[in-house]
mmCIF file of C-alpha atoms and ligand atoms in Angstrom:
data_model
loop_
_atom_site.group_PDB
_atom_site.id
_atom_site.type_symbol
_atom_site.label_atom_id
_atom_site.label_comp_id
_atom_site.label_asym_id
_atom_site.label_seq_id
_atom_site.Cartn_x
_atom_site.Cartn_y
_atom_site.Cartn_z
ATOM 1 C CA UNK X 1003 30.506 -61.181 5.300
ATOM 2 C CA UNK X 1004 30.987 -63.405 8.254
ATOM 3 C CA UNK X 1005 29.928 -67.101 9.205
ATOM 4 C CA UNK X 1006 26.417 -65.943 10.828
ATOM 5 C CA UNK X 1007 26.046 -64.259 6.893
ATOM 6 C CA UNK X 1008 25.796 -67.732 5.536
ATOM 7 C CA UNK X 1009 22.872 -69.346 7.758
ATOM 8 C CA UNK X 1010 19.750 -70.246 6.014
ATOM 9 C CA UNK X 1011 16.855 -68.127 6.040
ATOM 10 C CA UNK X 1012 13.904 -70.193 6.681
ATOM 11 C CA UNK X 1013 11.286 -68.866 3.861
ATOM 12 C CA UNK X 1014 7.479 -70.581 2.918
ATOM 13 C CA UNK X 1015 8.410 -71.727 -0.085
ATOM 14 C CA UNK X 1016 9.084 -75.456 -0.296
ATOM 15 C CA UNK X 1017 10.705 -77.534 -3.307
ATOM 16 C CA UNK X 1018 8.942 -81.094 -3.487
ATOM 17 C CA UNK X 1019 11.673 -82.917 -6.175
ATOM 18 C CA UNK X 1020 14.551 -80.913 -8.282
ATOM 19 C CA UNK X 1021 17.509 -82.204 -10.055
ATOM 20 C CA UNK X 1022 21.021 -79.954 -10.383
ATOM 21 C CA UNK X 1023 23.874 -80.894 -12.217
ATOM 22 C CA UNK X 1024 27.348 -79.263 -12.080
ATOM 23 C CA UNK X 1025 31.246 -79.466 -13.638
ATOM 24 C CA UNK X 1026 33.113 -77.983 -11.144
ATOM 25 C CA UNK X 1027 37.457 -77.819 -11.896
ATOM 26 C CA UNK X 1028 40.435 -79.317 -10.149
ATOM 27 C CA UNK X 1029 43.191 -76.163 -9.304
ATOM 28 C CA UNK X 1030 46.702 -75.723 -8.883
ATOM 29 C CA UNK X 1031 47.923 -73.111 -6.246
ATOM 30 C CA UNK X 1032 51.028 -70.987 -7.032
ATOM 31 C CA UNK X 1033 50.835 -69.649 -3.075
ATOM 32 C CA UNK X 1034 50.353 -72.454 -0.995
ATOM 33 C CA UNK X 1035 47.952 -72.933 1.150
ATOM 34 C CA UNK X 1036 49.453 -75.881 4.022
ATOM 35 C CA UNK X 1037 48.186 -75.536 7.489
ATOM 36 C CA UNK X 1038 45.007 -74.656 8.981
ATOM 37 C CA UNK X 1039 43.075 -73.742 12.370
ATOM 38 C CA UNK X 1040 39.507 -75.431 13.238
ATOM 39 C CA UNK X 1041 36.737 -74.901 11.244
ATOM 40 C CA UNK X 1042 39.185 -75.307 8.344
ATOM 41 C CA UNK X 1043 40.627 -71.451 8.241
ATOM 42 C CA UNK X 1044 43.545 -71.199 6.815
ATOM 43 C CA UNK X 1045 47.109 -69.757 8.757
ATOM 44 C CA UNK X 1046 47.544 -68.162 5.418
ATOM 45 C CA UNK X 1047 46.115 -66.448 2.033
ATOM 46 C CA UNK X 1048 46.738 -68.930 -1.294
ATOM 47 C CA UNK X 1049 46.121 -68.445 -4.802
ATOM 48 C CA UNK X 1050 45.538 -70.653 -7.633
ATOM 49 C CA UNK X 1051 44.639 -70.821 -11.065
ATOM 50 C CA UNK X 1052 41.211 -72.883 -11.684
ATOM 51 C CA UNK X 1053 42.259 -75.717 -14.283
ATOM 52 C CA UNK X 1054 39.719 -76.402 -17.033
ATOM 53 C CA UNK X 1055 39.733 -80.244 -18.324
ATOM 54 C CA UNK X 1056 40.115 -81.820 -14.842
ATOM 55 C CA UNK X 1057 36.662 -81.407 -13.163
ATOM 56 C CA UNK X 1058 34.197 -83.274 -11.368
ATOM 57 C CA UNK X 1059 30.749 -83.608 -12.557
ATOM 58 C CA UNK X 1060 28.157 -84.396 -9.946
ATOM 59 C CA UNK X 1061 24.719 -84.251 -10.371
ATOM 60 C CA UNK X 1062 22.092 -84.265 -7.123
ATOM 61 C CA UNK X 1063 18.846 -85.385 -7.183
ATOM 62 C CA UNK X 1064 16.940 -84.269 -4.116
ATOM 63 C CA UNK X 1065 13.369 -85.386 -3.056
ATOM 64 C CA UNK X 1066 11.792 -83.939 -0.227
ATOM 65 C CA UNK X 1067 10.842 -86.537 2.879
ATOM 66 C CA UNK X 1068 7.632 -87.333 3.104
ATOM 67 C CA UNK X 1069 8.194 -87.946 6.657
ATOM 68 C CA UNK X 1070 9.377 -85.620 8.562
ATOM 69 C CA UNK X 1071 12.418 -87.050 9.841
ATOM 70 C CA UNK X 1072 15.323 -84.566 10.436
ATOM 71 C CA UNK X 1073 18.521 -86.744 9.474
ATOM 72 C CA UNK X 1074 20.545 -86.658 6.689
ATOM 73 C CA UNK X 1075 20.157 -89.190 4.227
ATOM 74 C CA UNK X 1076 21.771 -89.656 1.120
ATOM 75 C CA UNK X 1077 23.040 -92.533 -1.756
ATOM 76 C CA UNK X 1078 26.537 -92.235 -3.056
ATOM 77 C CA UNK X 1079 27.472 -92.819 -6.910
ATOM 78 C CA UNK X 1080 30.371 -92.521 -8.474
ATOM 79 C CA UNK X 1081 31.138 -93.228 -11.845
ATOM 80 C CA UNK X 1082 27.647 -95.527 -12.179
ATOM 81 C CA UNK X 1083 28.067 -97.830 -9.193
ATOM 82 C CA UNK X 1084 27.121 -97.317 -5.716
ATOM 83 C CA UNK X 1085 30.120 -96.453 -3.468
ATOM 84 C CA UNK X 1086 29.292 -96.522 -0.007
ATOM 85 C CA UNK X 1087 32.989 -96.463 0.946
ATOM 86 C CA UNK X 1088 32.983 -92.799 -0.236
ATOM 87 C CA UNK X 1089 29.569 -91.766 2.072
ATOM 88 C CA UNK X 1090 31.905 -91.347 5.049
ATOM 89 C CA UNK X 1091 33.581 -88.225 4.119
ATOM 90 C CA UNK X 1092 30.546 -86.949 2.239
ATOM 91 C CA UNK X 1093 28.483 -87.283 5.299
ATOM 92 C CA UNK X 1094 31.212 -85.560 7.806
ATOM 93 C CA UNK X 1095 30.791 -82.638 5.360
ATOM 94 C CA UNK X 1096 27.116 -82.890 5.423
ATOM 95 C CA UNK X 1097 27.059 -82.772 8.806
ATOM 96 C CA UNK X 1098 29.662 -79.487 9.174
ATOM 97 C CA UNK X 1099 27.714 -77.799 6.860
ATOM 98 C CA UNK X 1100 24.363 -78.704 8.272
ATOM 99 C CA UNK X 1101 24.042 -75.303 10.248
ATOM 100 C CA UNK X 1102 23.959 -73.153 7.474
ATOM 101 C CA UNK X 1103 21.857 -75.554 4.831
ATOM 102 C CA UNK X 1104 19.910 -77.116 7.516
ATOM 103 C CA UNK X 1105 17.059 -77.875 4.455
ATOM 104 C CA UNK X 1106 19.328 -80.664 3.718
ATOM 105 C CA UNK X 1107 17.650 -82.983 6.330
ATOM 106 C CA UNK X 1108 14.475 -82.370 4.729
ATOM 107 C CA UNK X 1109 15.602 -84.413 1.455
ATOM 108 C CA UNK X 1110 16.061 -88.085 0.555
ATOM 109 C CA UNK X 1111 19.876 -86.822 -2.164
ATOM 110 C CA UNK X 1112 21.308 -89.379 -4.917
ATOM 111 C CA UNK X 1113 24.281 -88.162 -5.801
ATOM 112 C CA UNK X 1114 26.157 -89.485 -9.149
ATOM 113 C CA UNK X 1115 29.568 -88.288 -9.059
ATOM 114 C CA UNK X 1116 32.291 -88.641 -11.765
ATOM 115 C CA UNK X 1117 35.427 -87.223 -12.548
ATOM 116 C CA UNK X 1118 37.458 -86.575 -15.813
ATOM 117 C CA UNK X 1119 40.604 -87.844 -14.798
ATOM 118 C CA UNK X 1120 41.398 -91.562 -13.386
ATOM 119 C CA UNK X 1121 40.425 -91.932 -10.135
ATOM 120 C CA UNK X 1122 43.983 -93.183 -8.685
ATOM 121 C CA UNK X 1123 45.579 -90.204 -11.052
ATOM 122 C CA UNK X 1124 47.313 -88.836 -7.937
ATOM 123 C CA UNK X 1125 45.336 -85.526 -9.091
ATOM 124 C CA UNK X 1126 43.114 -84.434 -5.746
ATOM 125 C CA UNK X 1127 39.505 -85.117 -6.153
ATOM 126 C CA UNK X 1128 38.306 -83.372 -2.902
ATOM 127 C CA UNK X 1129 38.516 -79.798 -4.352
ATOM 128 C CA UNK X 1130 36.070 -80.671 -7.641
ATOM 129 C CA UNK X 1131 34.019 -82.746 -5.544
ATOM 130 C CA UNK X 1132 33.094 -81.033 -2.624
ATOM 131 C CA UNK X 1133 32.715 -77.941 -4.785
ATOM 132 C CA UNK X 1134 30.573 -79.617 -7.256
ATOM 133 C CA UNK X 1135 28.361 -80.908 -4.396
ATOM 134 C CA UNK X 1136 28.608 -77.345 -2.404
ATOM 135 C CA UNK X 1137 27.037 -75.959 -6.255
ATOM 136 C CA UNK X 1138 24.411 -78.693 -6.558
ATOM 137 C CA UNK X 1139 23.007 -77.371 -2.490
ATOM 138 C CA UNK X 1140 23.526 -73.891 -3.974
ATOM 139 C CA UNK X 1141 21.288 -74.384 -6.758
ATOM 140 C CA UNK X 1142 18.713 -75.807 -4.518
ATOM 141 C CA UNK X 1143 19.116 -72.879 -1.781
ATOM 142 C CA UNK X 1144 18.317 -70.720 -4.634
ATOM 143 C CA UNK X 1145 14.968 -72.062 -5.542
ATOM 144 C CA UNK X 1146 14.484 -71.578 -1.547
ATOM 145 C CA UNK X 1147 15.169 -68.180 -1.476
ATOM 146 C CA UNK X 1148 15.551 -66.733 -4.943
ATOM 147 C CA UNK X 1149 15.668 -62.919 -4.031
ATOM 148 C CA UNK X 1150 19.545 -62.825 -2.830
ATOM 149 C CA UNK X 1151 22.085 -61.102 -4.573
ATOM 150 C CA UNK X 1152 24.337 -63.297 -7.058
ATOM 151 C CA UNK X 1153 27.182 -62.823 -5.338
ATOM 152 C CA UNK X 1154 26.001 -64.437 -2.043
ATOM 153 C CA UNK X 1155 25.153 -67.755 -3.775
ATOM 154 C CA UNK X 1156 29.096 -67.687 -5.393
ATOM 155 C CA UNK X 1157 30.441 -67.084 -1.966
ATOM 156 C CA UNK X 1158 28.462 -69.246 -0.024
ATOM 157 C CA UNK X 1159 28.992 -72.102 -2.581
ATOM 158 C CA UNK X 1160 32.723 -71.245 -1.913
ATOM 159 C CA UNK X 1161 32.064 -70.890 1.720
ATOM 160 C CA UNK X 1162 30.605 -74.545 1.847
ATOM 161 C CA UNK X 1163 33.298 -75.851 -0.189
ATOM 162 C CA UNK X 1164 35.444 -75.062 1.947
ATOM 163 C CA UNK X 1165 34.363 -76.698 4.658
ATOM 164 C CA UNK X 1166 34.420 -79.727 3.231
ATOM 165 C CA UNK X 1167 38.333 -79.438 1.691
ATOM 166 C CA UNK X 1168 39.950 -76.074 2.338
ATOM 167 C CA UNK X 1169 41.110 -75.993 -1.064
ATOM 168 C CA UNK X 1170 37.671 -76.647 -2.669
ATOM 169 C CA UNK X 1171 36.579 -72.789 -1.566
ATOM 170 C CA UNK X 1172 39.365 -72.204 -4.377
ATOM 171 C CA UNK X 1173 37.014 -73.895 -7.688
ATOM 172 C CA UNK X 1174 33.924 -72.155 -7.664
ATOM 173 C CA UNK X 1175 35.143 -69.556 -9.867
ATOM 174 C CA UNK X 1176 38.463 -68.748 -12.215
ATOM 175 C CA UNK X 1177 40.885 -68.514 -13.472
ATOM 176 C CA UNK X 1178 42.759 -67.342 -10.361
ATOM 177 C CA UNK X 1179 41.507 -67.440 -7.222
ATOM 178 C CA UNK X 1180 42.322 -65.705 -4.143
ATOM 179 C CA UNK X 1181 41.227 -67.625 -0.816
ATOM 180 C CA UNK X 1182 42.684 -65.859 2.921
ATOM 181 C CA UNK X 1183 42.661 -62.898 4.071
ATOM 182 C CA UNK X 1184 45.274 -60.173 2.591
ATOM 183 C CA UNK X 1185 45.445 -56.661 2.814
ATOM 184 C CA UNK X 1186 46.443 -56.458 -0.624
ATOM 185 C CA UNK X 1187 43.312 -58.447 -2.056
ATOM 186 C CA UNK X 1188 40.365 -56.138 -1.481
ATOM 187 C CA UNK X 1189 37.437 -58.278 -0.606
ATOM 188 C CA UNK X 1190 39.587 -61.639 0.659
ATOM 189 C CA UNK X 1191 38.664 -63.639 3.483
ATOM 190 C CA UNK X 1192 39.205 -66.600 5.464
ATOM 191 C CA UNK X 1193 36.036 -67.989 4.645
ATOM 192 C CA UNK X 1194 35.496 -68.167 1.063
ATOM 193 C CA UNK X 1195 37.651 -67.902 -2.389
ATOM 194 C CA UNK X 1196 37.279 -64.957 -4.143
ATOM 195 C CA UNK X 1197 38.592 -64.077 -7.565
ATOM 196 C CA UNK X 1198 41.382 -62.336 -8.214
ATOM 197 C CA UNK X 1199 40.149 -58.534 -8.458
ATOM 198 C CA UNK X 1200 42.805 -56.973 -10.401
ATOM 199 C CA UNK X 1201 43.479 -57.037 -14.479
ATOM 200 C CA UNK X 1202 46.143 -59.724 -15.471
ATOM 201 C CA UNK X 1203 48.685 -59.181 -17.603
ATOM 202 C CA UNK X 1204 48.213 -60.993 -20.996
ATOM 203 C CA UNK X 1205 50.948 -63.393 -20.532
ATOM 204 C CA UNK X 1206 49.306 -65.031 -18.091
ATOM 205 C CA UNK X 1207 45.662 -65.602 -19.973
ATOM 206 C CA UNK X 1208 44.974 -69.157 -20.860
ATOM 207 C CA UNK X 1209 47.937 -70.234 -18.799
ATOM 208 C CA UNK X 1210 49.117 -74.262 -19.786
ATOM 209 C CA UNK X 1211 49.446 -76.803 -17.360
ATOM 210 C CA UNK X 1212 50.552 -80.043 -18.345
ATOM 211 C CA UNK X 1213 50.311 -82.209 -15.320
ATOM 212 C CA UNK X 1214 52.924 -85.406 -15.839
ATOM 213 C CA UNK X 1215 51.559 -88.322 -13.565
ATOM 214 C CA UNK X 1216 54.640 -89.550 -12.087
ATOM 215 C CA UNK X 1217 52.841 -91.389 -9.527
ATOM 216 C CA UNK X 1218 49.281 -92.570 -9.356
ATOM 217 C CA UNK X 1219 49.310 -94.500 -6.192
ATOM 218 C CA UNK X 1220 47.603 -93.427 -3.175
ATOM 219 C CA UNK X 1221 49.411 -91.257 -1.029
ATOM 220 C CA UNK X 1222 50.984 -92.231 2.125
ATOM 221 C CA UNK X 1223 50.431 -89.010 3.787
ATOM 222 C CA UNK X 1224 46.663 -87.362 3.317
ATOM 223 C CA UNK X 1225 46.616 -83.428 3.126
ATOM 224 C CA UNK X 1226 44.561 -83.361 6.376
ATOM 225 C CA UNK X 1227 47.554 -85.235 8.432
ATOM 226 C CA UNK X 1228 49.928 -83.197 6.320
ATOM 227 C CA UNK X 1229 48.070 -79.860 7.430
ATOM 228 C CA UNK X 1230 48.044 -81.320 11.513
ATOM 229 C CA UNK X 1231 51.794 -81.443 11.188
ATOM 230 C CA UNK X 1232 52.222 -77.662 11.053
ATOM 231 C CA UNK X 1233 50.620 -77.508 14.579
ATOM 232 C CA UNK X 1234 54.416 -77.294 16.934
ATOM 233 C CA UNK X 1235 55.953 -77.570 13.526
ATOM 234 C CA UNK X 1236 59.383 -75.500 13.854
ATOM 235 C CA UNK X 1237 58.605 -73.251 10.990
ATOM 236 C CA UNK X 1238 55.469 -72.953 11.103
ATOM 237 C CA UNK X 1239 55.314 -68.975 11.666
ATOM 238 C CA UNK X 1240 57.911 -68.283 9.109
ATOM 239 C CA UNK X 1241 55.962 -70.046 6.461
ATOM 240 C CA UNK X 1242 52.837 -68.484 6.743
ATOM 241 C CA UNK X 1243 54.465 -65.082 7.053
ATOM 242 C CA UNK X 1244 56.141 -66.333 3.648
ATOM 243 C CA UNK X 1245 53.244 -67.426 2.521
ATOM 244 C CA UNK X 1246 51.589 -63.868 3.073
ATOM 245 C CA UNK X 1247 54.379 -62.204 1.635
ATOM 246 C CA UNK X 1248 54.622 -64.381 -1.921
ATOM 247 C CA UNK X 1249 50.974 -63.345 -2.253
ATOM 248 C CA UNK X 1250 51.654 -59.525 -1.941
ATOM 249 C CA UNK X 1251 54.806 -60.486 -4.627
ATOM 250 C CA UNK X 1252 52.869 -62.538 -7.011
ATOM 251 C CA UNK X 1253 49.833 -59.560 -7.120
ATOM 252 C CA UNK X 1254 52.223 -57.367 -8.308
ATOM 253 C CA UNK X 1255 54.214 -59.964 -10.690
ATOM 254 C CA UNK X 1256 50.429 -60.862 -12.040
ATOM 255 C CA UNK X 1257 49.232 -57.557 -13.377
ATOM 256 C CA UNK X 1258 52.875 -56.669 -14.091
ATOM 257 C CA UNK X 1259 53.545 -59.659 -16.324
ATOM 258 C CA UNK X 1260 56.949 -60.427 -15.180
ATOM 259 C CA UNK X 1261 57.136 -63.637 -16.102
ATOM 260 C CA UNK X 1262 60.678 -64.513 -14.871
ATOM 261 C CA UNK X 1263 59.793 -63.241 -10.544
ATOM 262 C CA UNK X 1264 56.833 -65.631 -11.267
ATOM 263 C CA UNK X 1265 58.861 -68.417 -12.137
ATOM 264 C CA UNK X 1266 60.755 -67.593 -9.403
ATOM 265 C CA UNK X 1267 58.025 -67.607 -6.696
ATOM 266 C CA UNK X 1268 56.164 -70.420 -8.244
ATOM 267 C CA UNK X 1269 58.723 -72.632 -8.048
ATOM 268 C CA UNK X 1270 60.214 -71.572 -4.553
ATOM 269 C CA UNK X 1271 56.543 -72.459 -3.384
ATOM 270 C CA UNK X 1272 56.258 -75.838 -4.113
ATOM 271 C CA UNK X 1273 59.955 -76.068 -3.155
ATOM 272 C CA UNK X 1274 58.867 -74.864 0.004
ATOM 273 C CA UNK X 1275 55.565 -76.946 0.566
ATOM 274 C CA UNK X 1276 57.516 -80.078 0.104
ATOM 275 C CA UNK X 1277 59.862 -78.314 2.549
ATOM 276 C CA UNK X 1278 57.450 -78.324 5.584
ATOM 277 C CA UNK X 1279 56.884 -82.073 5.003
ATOM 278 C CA UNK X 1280 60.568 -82.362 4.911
ATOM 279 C CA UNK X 1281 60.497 -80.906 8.237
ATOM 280 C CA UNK X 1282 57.624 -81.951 9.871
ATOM 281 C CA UNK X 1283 57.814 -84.831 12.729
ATOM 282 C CA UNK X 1284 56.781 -86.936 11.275
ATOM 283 C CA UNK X 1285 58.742 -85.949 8.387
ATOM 284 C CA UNK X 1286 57.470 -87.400 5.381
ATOM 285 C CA UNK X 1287 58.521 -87.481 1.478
ATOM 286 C CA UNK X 1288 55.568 -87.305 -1.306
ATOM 287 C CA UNK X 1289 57.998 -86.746 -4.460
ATOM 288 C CA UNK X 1290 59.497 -89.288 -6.125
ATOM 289 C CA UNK X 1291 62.291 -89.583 -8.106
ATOM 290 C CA UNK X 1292 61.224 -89.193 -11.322
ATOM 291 C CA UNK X 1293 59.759 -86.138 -9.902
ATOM 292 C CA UNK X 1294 63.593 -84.454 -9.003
ATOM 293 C CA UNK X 1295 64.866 -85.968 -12.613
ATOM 294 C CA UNK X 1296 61.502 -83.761 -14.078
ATOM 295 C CA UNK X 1297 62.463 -80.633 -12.429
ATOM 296 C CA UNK X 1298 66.147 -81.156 -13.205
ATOM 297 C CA UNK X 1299 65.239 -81.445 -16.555
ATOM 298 C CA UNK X 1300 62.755 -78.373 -16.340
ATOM 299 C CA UNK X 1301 65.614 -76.065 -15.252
ATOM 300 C CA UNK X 1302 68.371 -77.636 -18.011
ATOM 301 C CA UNK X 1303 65.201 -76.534 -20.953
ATOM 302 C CA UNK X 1304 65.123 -73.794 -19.378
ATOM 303 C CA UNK X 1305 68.761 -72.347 -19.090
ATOM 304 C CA UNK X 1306 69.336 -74.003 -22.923
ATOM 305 C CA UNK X 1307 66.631 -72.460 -24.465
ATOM 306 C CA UNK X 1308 65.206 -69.353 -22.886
ATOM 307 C CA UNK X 1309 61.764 -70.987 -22.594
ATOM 308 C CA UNK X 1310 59.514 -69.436 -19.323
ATOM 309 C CA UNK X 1311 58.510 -72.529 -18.006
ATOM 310 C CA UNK X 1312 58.345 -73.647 -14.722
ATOM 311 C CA UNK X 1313 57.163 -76.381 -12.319
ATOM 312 C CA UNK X 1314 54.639 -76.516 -9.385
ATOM 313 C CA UNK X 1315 54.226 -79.416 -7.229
ATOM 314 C CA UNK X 1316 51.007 -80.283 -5.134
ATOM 315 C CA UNK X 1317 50.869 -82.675 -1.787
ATOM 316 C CA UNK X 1318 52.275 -85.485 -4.001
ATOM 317 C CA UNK X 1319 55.023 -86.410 -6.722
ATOM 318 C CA UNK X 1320 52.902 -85.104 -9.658
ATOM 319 C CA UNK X 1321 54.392 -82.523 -11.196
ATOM 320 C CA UNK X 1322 52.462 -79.749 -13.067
ATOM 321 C CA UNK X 1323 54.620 -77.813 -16.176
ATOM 322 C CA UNK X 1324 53.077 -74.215 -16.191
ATOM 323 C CA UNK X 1325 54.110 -72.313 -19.369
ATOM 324 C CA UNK X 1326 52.176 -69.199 -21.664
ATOM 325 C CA UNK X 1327 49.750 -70.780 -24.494
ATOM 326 C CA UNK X 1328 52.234 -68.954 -26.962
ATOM 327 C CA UNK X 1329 55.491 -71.669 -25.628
ATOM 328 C CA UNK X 1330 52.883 -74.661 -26.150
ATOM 329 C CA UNK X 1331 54.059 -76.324 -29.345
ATOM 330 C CA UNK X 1332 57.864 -76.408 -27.945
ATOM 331 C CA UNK X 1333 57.001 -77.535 -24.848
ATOM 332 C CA UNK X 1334 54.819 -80.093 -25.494
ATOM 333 C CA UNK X 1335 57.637 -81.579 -27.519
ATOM 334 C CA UNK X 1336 59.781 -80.842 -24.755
ATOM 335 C CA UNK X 1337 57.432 -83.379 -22.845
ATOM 336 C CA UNK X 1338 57.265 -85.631 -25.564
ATOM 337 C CA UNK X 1339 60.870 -86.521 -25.999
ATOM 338 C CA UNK X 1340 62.201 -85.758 -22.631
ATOM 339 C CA UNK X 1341 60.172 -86.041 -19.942
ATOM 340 C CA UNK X 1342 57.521 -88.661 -20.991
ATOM 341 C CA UNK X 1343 59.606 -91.705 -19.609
ATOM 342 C CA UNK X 1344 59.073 -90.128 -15.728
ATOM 343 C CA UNK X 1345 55.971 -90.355 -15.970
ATOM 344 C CA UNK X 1346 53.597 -93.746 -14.919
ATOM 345 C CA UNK X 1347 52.806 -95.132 -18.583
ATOM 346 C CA UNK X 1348 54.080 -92.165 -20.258
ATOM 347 C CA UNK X 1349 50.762 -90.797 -18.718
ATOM 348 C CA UNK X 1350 49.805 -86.765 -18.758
ATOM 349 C CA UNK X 1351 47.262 -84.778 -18.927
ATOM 350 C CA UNK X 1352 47.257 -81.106 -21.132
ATOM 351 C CA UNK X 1353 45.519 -78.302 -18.793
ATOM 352 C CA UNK X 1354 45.018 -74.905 -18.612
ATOM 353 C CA UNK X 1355 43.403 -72.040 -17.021
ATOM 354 C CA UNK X 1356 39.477 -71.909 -16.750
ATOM 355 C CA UNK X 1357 36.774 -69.766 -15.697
ATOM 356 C CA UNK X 1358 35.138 -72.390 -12.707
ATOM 357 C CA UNK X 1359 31.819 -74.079 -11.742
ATOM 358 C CA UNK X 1360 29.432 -74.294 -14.707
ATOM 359 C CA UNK X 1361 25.761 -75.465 -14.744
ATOM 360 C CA UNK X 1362 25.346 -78.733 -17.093
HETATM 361 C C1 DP6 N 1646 49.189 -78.881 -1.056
HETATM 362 O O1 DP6 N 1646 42.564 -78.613 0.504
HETATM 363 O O2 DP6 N 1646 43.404 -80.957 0.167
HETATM 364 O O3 DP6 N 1646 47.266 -78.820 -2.426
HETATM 365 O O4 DP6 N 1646 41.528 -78.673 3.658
HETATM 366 O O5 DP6 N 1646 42.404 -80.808 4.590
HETATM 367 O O6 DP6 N 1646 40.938 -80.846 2.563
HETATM 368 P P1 DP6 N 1646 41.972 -80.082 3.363
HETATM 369 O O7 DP6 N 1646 43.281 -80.010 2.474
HETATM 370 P P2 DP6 N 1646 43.467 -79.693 0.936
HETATM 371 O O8 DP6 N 1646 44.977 -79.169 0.942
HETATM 372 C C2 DP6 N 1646 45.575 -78.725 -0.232
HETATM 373 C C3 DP6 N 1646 47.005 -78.576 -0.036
HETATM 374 C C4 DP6 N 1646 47.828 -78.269 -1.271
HETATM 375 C C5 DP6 N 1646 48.035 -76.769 -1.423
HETATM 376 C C6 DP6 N 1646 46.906 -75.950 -1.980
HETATM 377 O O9 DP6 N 1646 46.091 -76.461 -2.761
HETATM 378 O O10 DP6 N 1646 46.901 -74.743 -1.665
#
């Protein structure tokens, strides 16, 4: 597939009204993806598993203009009350994506948007949202021009997604999810997710992810400035080749079920991430504290008691506990007696792995 692939093919049919609603999940990459070329490609392959109970549920109501006006026009929700401080972003990704769903400009949207997990959680809203909205066009497109295989409608949702956060393309489907092109990954690409093709070892079905919300503030670095950085940054190269090469590592570690080079990886990546920030000018710092006293206390559990869980850190100080569903009981005590006071009114949320967008 390439980009030309994904432009609308004007057919007779038309669709006066239709409503589409969609839960679409947050995700957690173990391969990073951090640094991108124009029109949000990434510099290198990521992977993440799709999380289950933090999603975004959107629903779009779309009524066709009776005029024929050709502009976009739309009404922002979220959570019950108009926000038109959100329409901004929505309509820059309306726009980018207006080539390839030009039907858009042929419909008054409402959108009513809401997520799961407080709003100032720290936890990134762009990748459920844009790929709960990216669903919603899908579902429309399909009424359009119902004859397509199912696979093109689950890559160009993840294709649209993406254009509106790069890490969106990534939670369309689950639970892991390959987005970049590899040679290892048959069928990867720089333009949409795709999901991991190979069997996974047992150990790592229903992965846990207890995300412990050390900070819930907004960040003072976005991911898009954080990307821009890598541009003349002085390790740029060497991380994506990294980057590249953890992917080919963790493929292997995945159907393998070596749970110990995975903890390994895992946590070297988000070591790493935080890294380029580190190193960046400007350099900036997202963790916190409380963040370096969790993983401290992550590695102590770890040495004392044998357990096989590890850490991953997104583009803030959150940090998410990954651990098998069979360790669950221990660590969740683990959490509850050591780690809770880290976190912003002994606040966390219990994850794991899902299976991606589903029609409500
Ligand atoms: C650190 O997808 O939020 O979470 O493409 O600019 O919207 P944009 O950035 P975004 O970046 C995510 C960065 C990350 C790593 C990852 O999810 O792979």
């Amino acid at each position: 597939m390439n980009t030309a692939d994904f432009i609308f093919q004007k057919t007779t049919k038309t669709v006066e009204k239709a409503t589409y609603t969609w839960q679409t999940p947050s995700n957690i990459a173990l391969v990073k993806y951090w640094g991108k070329s124009e029109p949000q490609l990434p510099k290198n392959a990521s992977i993440s598993f799709t999380l289950n109970n933090c999603h975004t549920t959107t629903t779009i109501e779309f009524e066709r203009k009776v005029n024929q006006e050709k502009s976009i026009s739309f009404e922002l929700f979220f959570e019950g009350k108009k926000k038109d401080e959100f329409k901004p972003k929505i309509a820059k990704f309306f726009e980018r994506i207006l080539e390839y769903c030009p039907y858009i400009s042929e419909y008054n949207m409402t959108i009513h948007s809401e997520n799961s997990f407080p709003h100032s959680s720290g936890i990134a809203s762009s990748a459920s949202g844009m790929a709960a909205i990216a669903m919603c066009l899908i579902s429309l497109e399909k009424e359009l021009t119902p004859n397509l295989p199912e696979d093109f409608y689950t890559q160009k949702a993840s294709f649209l997604a993406r254009l509106g956060s790069g890490s969106a393309s990534r939670s369309i489907e689950g639970p892991l999810v390959v987005w970049g092109k590899h040679p290892d990954i048959e069928g990867s690409s720089d333009l949409f997710g795709v999901k991991f093709p190979y069997k996974v070892h047992p150990v790592f079905e229903d992965y846990q992810d207890s995300i412990l919300l050390v900070d819930k503030g907004e960040k003072q670095v976005s991911s898009t400035v954080g990307h821009n950085l890598m541009y003349n940054h002085p390790y740029a190269e060497q991380r994506f080749k990294q980057a590249n090469e953890n992917l080919q590592k963790l493929s292997v570690i995945l159907q393998e079920g070596s749970i110990k080079d995975f903890i390994n990886l895992v946590e070297s990546e988000a070591l790493t991430l935080h890294a380029m920030m580190l190193t960046s000018n400007p350099y900036f710092i997202l963790m916190k504290p409380n963040t370096l006293e969790i993983i401290n206390k992550i590695w102590e559990f770890r040495a004392q008691t044998n357990s096989n869980i590890c850490f991953t850190l997104d583009a803030g100080a959150n940090v998410h506990v990954l651990y098998p569903k069979a360790e669950k009981q221990r660590v969740d005590d683990f959490i509850n007696t050591e780690l809770l006071k880290f976190c912003q009114k002994n606040h966390y949320i219990c994850d794991n792995t899902g299976v991606g967008a589903q029609a409500l």
